[in-house]
Amino acid sequence: MINFQRAIRAMTPPESERQRAERFNRDMAKREAGNFYWGFISLGYHERMAIYALYNFARQIDDEADALGVENLPARLKVHRERIKRSIRGDYGDDPILRVLSEAIDRYKIPERELQMLVDGVEMDYARSRYANFEELRGYCNLVASVVGRMCVRIFGFTDPIALERADDLGLALQLTNILRDVREDIVDMKRVYLPQDELTRYGIPEAALSNGEIPPGWEALIAHNVERTRGYFATGYEVLRYIPRRPAACVHTMAGIYEELLKKIERDPGLPLRARAALSRSEKLRVVVRSWLSSA
């Protein structure tokens, strides 16, 4: 009897180095990207591969920093800064992430400074664990989120440079939603508090309340304040959709829509961030995907 699977494999040409690198990036993004992956799949091939590599590179830096600890971080971040320089030169060696990222840098003219800002953000995350006010927090968010939005818009293409500023706002909205979602996890597991210290003081929230699961007086008002501010950045951030092509617009609308739904969950249940990590079910995410595609059609 003919073994059809073996016959098909025999007729299939072997993967090229580039194809192996692309498969590596696709598989890693599918495994690690979570909410973002739902948006990635709506992109065209070249844009999708570029976004995979960009996401994977940022994730790799962040995960390594968590695993290594503060004492080993400076040396490793120096390695990643050199990896960026190599990517700019097209010197990727056998690194599958750098191979695809290098092509994306060249194709979409991604500035080295914006990539280096990702490393700056990880460095800041380990240099400090508290933020005195919103302006300090916004500076951190610019490094870890807004600049990612800028690079994505460069990959998507845009009709007006203001798209980069709107991408900054949308990245900020997503990161502020992350911060609200992960309040308990951040302080318990990472000993970090991202909510501005002056706002905790203004609303009478002791830091201990963030980890003991009890809802203190003033907490609902603090959440309402943060939700309102974050919603404002979503509103201006969504304007980026006017300046990018339809398929990337569906991607952006999907990713932002998922985070906006998380924000709504927190608004409806202000105590949730003190109990658990807010999340959407698969069916809830699918509804966002369908709504985003219909609105971009």
GROMACS .gro file of C-alpha atoms in nm:
model
  297
    1MET     CA    1   0.000   0.000   0.000
    2ILE     CA    2   0.125   0.346  -0.087
    3ASN     CA    3   0.212   0.562   0.210
    4PHE     CA    4   0.065   0.887   0.083
    5GLN     CA    5   0.201   1.102   0.367
    6ARG     CA    6   0.553   0.976   0.301
    7ALA     CA    7   0.510   1.033  -0.071
    8ILE     CA    8   0.390   1.388  -0.017
    9ARG     CA    9   0.684   1.460   0.213
   10ALA     CA   10   0.922   1.320  -0.047
   11MET     CA   11   0.780   1.555  -0.313
   12THR     CA   12   0.784   1.861  -0.087
   13PRO     CA   13   1.099   2.070  -0.129
   14PRO     CA   14   1.299   2.123   0.191
   15GLU     CA   15   1.245   2.444   0.382
   16SER     CA   16   1.486   2.727   0.315
   17GLU     CA   17   1.658   2.905   0.604
   18ARG     CA   18   1.422   3.196   0.555
   19GLN     CA   19   1.115   2.971   0.569
   20ARG     CA   20   1.242   2.805   0.887
   21ALA     CA   21   1.297   3.146   1.044
   22GLU     CA   22   0.947   3.259   0.946
   23ARG     CA   23   0.793   2.940   1.085
   24PHE     CA   24   0.983   2.989   1.411
   25ASN     CA   25   0.849   3.343   1.445
   26ARG     CA   26   0.494   3.243   1.355
   27ASP     CA   27   0.492   2.957   1.607
   28MET     CA   28   0.640   3.171   1.884
   29ALA     CA   29   0.391   3.452   1.828
   30LYS     CA   30   0.102   3.206   1.821
   31ARG     CA   31   0.222   3.054   2.146
   32GLU     CA   32   0.311   3.372   2.332
   33ALA     CA   33   0.116   3.667   2.192
   34GLY     CA   34  -0.219   3.593   2.357
   35ASN     CA   35  -0.464   3.876   2.288
   36PHE     CA   36  -0.241   4.034   2.023
   37TYR     CA   37  -0.235   3.722   1.805
   38TRP     CA   38  -0.604   3.764   1.731
   39GLY     CA   39  -0.515   4.087   1.553
   40PHE     CA   40  -0.199   3.959   1.382
   41ILE     CA   41  -0.384   3.698   1.176
   42SER     CA   42  -0.575   3.964   0.981
   43LEU     CA   43  -0.257   4.110   0.829
   44GLY     CA   44  -0.108   4.046   0.488
   45TYR     CA   45   0.188   3.808   0.469
   46HIS     CA   46   0.483   4.050   0.482
   47GLU     CA   47   0.323   4.273   0.745
   48ARG     CA   48   0.233   3.968   0.953
   49MET     CA   49   0.587   3.830   0.947
   50ALA     CA   50   0.730   4.170   1.040
   51ILE     CA   51   0.488   4.205   1.332
   52TYR     CA   52   0.566   3.851   1.449
   53ALA     CA   53   0.938   3.929   1.458
   54LEU     CA   54   0.888   4.264   1.631
   55TYR     CA   55   0.662   4.110   1.894
   56ASN     CA   56   0.897   3.815   1.948
   57PHE     CA   57   1.201   4.038   1.988
   58ALA     CA   58   1.025   4.256   2.246
   59ARG     CA   59   0.893   3.948   2.428
   60GLN     CA   60   1.236   3.786   2.429
   61ILE     CA   61   1.394   4.089   2.598
   62ASP     CA   62   1.119   4.112   2.858
   63ASP     CA   63   1.111   3.740   2.941
   64GLU     CA   64   1.489   3.716   2.972
   65ALA     CA   65   1.493   4.012   3.207
   66ASP     CA   66   1.233   3.844   3.430
   67ALA     CA   67   1.432   3.520   3.434
   68LEU     CA   68   1.781   3.664   3.485
   69GLY     CA   69   1.722   3.902   3.772
   70VAL     CA   70   1.863   4.248   3.833
   71GLU     CA   71   2.226   4.147   3.890
   72ASN     CA   72   2.266   3.989   3.545
   73LEU     CA   73   2.045   4.232   3.355
   74PRO     CA   74   2.293   4.503   3.242
   75ALA     CA   75   2.518   4.257   3.059
   76ARG     CA   76   2.227   4.088   2.887
   77LEU     CA   77   2.064   4.415   2.782
   78LYS     CA   78   2.398   4.513   2.629
   79VAL     CA   79   2.376   4.194   2.421
   80HIS     CA   80   2.028   4.289   2.301
   81ARG     CA   81   2.141   4.638   2.209
   82GLU     CA   82   2.412   4.481   1.996
   83ARG     CA   83   2.156   4.246   1.841
   84ILE     CA   84   1.961   4.552   1.729
   85LYS     CA   85   2.273   4.700   1.571
   86ARG     CA   86   2.337   4.371   1.393
   87SER     CA   87   1.980   4.365   1.265
   88ILE     CA   88   2.024   4.712   1.121
   89ARG     CA   89   2.337   4.590   0.937
   90GLY     CA   90   2.161   4.275   0.814
   91ASP     CA   91   2.399   4.061   1.021
   92TYR     CA   92   2.156   3.811   1.172
   93GLY     CA   93   2.363   3.491   1.168
   94ASP     CA   94   2.155   3.188   1.264
   95ASP     CA   95   1.913   3.387   1.484
   96PRO     CA   96   1.562   3.330   1.340
   97ILE     CA   97   1.410   3.633   1.512
   98LEU     CA   98   1.684   3.864   1.391
   99ARG     CA   99   1.663   3.725   1.040
  100VAL     CA  100   1.297   3.820   0.999
  101LEU     CA  101   1.335   4.140   1.201
  102SER     CA  102   1.629   4.252   0.986
  103GLU     CA  103   1.418   4.216   0.671
  104ALA     CA  104   1.137   4.412   0.837
  105ILE     CA  105   1.374   4.692   0.940
  106ASP     CA  106   1.497   4.724   0.585
  107ARG     CA  107   1.155   4.692   0.419
  108TYR     CA  108   0.969   4.931   0.650
  109LYS     CA  109   1.251   5.169   0.750
  110ILE     CA  110   1.216   5.110   1.124
  111PRO     CA  111   1.452   5.347   1.309
  112GLU     CA  112   1.717   5.195   1.531
  113ARG     CA  113   1.628   5.443   1.807
  114GLU     CA  114   1.275   5.306   1.833
  115LEU     CA  115   1.405   4.952   1.874
  116GLN     CA  116   1.655   5.066   2.135
  117MET     CA  117   1.369   5.225   2.327
  118LEU     CA  118   1.233   4.874   2.392
  119VAL     CA  119   1.554   4.794   2.578
  120ASP     CA  120   1.530   5.128   2.761
  121GLY     CA  121   1.183   5.025   2.880
  122VAL     CA  122   1.301   4.695   3.024
  123GLU     CA  123   1.593   4.875   3.186
  124MET     CA  124   1.354   5.124   3.348
  125ASP     CA  125   1.129   4.843   3.468
  126TYR     CA  126   1.416   4.698   3.668
  127ALA     CA  127   1.561   5.030   3.783
  128ARG     CA  128   1.240   5.139   3.952
  129SER     CA  129   0.927   4.979   4.094
  130ARG     CA  130   0.717   5.287   4.173
  131TYR     CA  131   0.605   5.599   3.981
  132ALA     CA  132   0.545   5.925   4.164
  133ASN     CA  133   0.284   6.062   3.923
  134PHE     CA  134   0.120   6.002   3.588
  135GLU     CA  135   0.383   6.190   3.390
  136GLU     CA  136   0.650   5.950   3.517
  137LEU     CA  137   0.426   5.654   3.436
  138ARG     CA  138   0.357   5.792   3.091
  139GLY     CA  139   0.730   5.808   3.023
  140TYR     CA  140   0.758   5.439   3.106
  141CYS     CA  141   0.454   5.351   2.893
  142ASN     CA  142   0.606   5.539   2.601
  143LEU     CA  143   0.908   5.307   2.611
  144VAL     CA  144   0.725   4.975   2.651
  145ALA     CA  145   0.405   5.036   2.453
  146SER     CA  146   0.370   5.360   2.257
  147VAL     CA  147   0.691   5.304   2.063
  148VAL     CA  148   0.568   4.957   1.968
  149GLY     CA  149   0.257   5.118   1.822
  150ARG     CA  150   0.476   5.356   1.621
  151MET     CA  151   0.679   5.072   1.474
  152CYS     CA  152   0.362   4.880   1.389
  153VAL     CA  153   0.225   5.182   1.202
  154ARG     CA  154   0.551   5.205   1.007
  155ILE     CA  155   0.497   4.842   0.905
  156PHE     CA  156   0.133   4.900   0.812
  157GLY     CA  157   0.199   5.217   0.613
  158PHE     CA  158   0.025   5.550   0.677
  159THR     CA  159  -0.106   5.850   0.485
  160ASP     CA  160  -0.024   6.121   0.740
  161PRO     CA  161   0.255   6.145   1.002
  162ILE     CA  162  -0.006   6.221   1.267
  163ALA     CA  163  -0.074   5.846   1.258
  164LEU     CA  164   0.243   5.802   1.464
  165GLU     CA  165   0.108   6.030   1.738
  166ARG     CA  166  -0.227   5.851   1.741
  167ALA     CA  167  -0.038   5.521   1.766
  168ASP     CA  168   0.137   5.661   2.074
  169ASP     CA  169  -0.203   5.725   2.234
  170LEU     CA  170  -0.339   5.382   2.151
  171GLY     CA  171  -0.028   5.211   2.285
  172LEU     CA  172  -0.067   5.413   2.603
  173ALA     CA  173  -0.432   5.306   2.633
  174LEU     CA  174  -0.337   4.940   2.602
  175GLN     CA  175  -0.060   4.967   2.859
  176LEU     CA  176  -0.280   5.154   3.107
  177THR     CA  177  -0.537   4.877   3.068
  178ASN     CA  178  -0.262   4.621   3.137
  179ILE     CA  179  -0.169   4.808   3.452
  180LEU     CA  180  -0.527   4.805   3.582
  181ARG     CA  181  -0.567   4.439   3.489
  182ASP     CA  182  -0.247   4.329   3.666
  183VAL     CA  183  -0.257   4.533   3.989
  184ARG     CA  184  -0.250   4.234   4.224
  185GLU     CA  185  -0.017   4.021   4.012
  186ASP     CA  186   0.237   4.303   3.977
  187ILE     CA  187   0.272   4.370   4.349
  188VAL     CA  188   0.251   4.008   4.467
  189ASP     CA  189   0.476   3.848   4.206
  190MET     CA  190   0.699   4.134   4.089
  191LYS     CA  191   0.689   4.374   4.389
  192ARG     CA  192   0.596   4.657   4.150
  193VAL     CA  193   0.324   4.920   4.171
  194TYR     CA  194   0.248   5.106   3.851
  195LEU     CA  195  -0.050   5.307   3.975
  196PRO     CA  196   0.088   5.658   4.042
  197GLN     CA  197   0.180   5.712   4.405
  198ASP     CA  198   0.018   6.055   4.423
  199GLU     CA  199  -0.314   5.907   4.305
  200LEU     CA  200  -0.300   5.628   4.564
  201THR     CA  201  -0.246   5.896   4.828
  202ARG     CA  202  -0.522   6.121   4.690
  203TYR     CA  203  -0.779   5.842   4.705
  204GLY     CA  204  -0.657   5.707   5.040
  205ILE     CA  205  -0.536   5.369   4.913
  206PRO     CA  206  -0.266   5.205   5.129
  207GLU     CA  207  -0.022   4.999   4.924
  208ALA     CA  208  -0.094   4.692   5.136
  209ALA     CA  209  -0.451   4.693   5.003
  210LEU     CA  210  -0.324   4.609   4.656
  211SER     CA  211  -0.217   4.263   4.766
  212ASN     CA  212  -0.455   4.160   5.045
  213GLY     CA  213  -0.766   4.131   4.827
  214GLU     CA  214  -0.975   4.371   5.034
  215ILE     CA  215  -1.140   4.668   4.864
  216PRO     CA  216  -1.054   4.985   5.058
  217PRO     CA  217  -1.268   5.301   5.062
  218GLY     CA  218  -1.171   5.517   4.769
  219TRP     CA  219  -1.078   5.225   4.543
  220GLU     CA  220  -1.383   5.253   4.319
  221ALA     CA  221  -1.318   5.626   4.274
  222LEU     CA  222  -0.953   5.554   4.184
  223ILE     CA  223  -1.061   5.295   3.927
  224ALA     CA  224  -1.321   5.533   3.782
  225HIS     CA  225  -1.052   5.801   3.744
  226ASN     CA  226  -0.814   5.560   3.569
  227VAL     CA  227  -1.084   5.416   3.344
  228GLU     CA  228  -1.190   5.764   3.234
  229ARG     CA  229  -0.830   5.862   3.153
  230THR     CA  230  -0.763   5.538   2.967
  231ARG     CA  231  -1.085   5.570   2.768
  232GLY     CA  232  -0.969   5.914   2.656
  233TYR     CA  233  -0.651   5.765   2.514
  234PHE     CA  234  -0.852   5.493   2.339
  235ALA     CA  235  -1.066   5.766   2.179
  236THR     CA  236  -0.770   5.958   2.036
  237GLY     CA  237  -0.576   5.639   1.965
  238TYR     CA  238  -0.851   5.494   1.749
  239GLU     CA  239  -0.803   5.787   1.514
  240VAL     CA  240  -0.499   5.601   1.380
  241LEU     CA  241  -0.747   5.386   1.184
  242ARG     CA  242  -0.810   5.682   0.952
  243TYR     CA  243  -0.451   5.681   0.831
  244ILE     CA  244  -0.363   5.312   0.778
  245PRO     CA  245  -0.483   5.056   0.519
  246ARG     CA  246  -0.797   4.849   0.573
  247ARG     CA  247  -0.642   4.513   0.668
  248PRO     CA  248  -0.403   4.660   0.925
  249ALA     CA  249  -0.694   4.869   1.052
  250ALA     CA  250  -0.882   4.545   1.123
  251CYS     CA  251  -0.573   4.415   1.309
  252VAL     CA  252  -0.545   4.730   1.521
  253HIS     CA  253  -0.920   4.743   1.587
  254THR     CA  254  -0.915   4.380   1.701
  255MET     CA  255  -0.624   4.418   1.942
  256ALA     CA  256  -0.749   4.747   2.083
  257GLY     CA  257  -1.106   4.616   2.097
  258ILE     CA  258  -1.001   4.321   2.314
  259TYR     CA  259  -0.827   4.553   2.558
  260GLU     CA  260  -1.119   4.793   2.558
  261GLU     CA  261  -1.346   4.505   2.656
  262LEU     CA  262  -1.108   4.426   2.943
  263LEU     CA  263  -1.135   4.789   3.052
  264LYS     CA  264  -1.515   4.763   3.047
  265LYS     CA  265  -1.499   4.452   3.268
  266ILE     CA  266  -1.289   4.639   3.520
  267GLU     CA  267  -1.525   4.937   3.507
  268ARG     CA  268  -1.823   4.709   3.579
  269ASP     CA  269  -1.638   4.531   3.860
  270PRO     CA  270  -1.381   4.771   4.014
  271GLY     CA  271  -1.275   4.513   4.272
  272LEU     CA  272  -1.168   4.263   4.008
  273PRO     CA  273  -0.803   4.381   3.980
  274LEU     CA  274  -0.760   4.318   4.353
  275ARG     CA  275  -0.891   3.961   4.324
  276ALA     CA  276  -0.776   3.820   3.992
  277ARG     CA  277  -0.651   3.898   3.645
  278ALA     CA  278  -0.933   4.014   3.419
  279ALA     CA  279  -0.963   3.809   3.099
  280LEU     CA  280  -1.197   3.754   2.805
  281SER     CA  281  -1.333   3.417   2.705
  282ARG     CA  282  -1.266   3.279   2.357
  283SER     CA  283  -1.622   3.361   2.252
  284GLU     CA  284  -1.585   3.719   2.377
  285LYS     CA  285  -1.266   3.757   2.175
  286LEU     CA  286  -1.432   3.613   1.866
  287ARG     CA  287  -1.709   3.871   1.894
  288VAL     CA  288  -1.447   4.146   1.898
  289VAL     CA  289  -1.276   3.994   1.591
  290VAL     CA  290  -1.602   3.982   1.395
  291ARG     CA  291  -1.702   4.333   1.500
  292SER     CA  292  -1.359   4.468   1.402
  293TRP     CA  293  -1.368   4.305   1.060
  294LEU     CA  294  -1.718   4.433   0.991
  295SER     CA  295  -1.628   4.786   1.091
  296SER     CA  296  -1.319   4.780   0.866
  297ALA     CA  297  -1.493   4.627   0.565
   0.00000   0.00000   0.00000
